[in-house]
Short mmCIF file of C-alpha atoms in Angstrom, two decimals:
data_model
loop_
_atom_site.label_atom_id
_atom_site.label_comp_id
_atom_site.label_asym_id
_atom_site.label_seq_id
_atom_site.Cartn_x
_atom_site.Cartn_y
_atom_site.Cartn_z
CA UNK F 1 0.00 0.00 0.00
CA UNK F 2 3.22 2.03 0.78
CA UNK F 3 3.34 2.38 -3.77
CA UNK F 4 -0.82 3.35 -3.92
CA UNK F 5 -0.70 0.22 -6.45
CA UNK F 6 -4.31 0.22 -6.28
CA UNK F 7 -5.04 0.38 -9.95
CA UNK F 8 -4.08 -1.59 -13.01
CA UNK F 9 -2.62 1.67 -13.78
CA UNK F 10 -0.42 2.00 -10.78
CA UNK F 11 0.74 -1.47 -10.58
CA UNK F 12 3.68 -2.30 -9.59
CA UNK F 13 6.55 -4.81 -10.05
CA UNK F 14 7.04 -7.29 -6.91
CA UNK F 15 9.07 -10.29 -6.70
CA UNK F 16 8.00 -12.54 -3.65
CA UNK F 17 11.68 -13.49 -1.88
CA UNK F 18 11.04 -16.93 0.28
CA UNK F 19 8.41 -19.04 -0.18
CA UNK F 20 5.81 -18.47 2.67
CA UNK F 21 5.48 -14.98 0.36
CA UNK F 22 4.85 -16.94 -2.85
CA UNK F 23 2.47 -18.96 -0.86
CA UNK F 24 1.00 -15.50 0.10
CA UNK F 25 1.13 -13.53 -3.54
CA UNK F 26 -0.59 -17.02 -4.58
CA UNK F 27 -3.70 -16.86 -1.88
CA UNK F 28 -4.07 -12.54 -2.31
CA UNK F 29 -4.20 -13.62 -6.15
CA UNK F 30 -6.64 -16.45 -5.44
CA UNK F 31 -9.08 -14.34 -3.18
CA UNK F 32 -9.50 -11.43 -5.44
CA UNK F 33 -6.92 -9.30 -3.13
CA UNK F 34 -4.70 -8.52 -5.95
CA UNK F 35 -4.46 -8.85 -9.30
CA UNK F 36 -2.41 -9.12 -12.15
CA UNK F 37 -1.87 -6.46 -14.65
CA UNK F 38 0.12 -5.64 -17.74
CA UNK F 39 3.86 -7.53 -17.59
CA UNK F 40 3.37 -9.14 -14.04
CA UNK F 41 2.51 -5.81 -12.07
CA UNK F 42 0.50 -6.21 -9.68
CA UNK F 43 -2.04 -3.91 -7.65
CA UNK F 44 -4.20 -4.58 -4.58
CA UNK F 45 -7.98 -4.39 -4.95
CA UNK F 46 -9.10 -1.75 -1.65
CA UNK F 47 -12.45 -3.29 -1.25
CA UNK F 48 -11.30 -7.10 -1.53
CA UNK F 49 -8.56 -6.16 0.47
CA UNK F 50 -10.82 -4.94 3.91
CA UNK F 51 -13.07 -7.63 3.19
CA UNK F 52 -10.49 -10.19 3.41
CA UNK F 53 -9.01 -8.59 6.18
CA UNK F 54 -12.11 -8.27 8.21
CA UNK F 55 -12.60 -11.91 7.64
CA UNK F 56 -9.64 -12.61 8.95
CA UNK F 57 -9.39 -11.09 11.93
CA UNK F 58 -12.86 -12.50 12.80
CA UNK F 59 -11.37 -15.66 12.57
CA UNK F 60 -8.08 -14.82 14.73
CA UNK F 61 -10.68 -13.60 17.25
CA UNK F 62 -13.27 -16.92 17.23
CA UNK F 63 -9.95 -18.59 17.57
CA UNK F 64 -8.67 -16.86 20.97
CA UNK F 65 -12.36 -17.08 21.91
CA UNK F 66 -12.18 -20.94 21.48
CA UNK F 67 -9.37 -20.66 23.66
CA UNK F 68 -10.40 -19.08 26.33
CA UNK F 69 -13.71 -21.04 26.58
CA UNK F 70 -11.11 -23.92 26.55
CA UNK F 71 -9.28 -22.30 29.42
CA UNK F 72 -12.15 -21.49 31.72
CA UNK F 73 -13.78 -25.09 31.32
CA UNK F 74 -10.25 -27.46 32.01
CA UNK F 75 -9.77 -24.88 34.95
CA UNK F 76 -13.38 -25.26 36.20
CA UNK F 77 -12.75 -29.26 35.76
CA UNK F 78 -9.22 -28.69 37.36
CA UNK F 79 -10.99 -26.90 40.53
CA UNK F 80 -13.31 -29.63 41.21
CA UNK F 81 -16.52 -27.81 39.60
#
């Protein structure tokens, strides 16, 4: 976001270093999150972008929720009830 590639016409060029960012460039490209423009540039779609985001950090926070309930029942068990 740092470039404002937000447009086919502001793409940029990006070369993904290790492989967990492949993996990464490959998912973004697979949700809609970015796209590929005109010799390999890429840009990031705003809208897709928050709603992928938003998704995701719902998830992250059903996950520590899970936890937590988790917690809070072995320590209930653990006290005796």
């Amino acid at each position: 976001m740092t470039h404002n590639a937000v447009s086919a016409d502001t793409a940029i060029d990006y070369t993904p270093g290790r492989g967990i960012e492949r993996r990464l460039l490959e998912k973004l490209i697979e949700k809609g999150v970015l796209h590929v423009g005109k010799a390999g540039k890429y840009w990031l779609d705003l809208p897709a972008y928050d709603a992928w985001n938003k998704s995701r950090r719902r998830r992250a926070g059903m996950a520590v929720g899970a936890a937590v309930a988790i917690g809070a029942a072995l320590g209930f068990l653990a006290g005796g009830g």
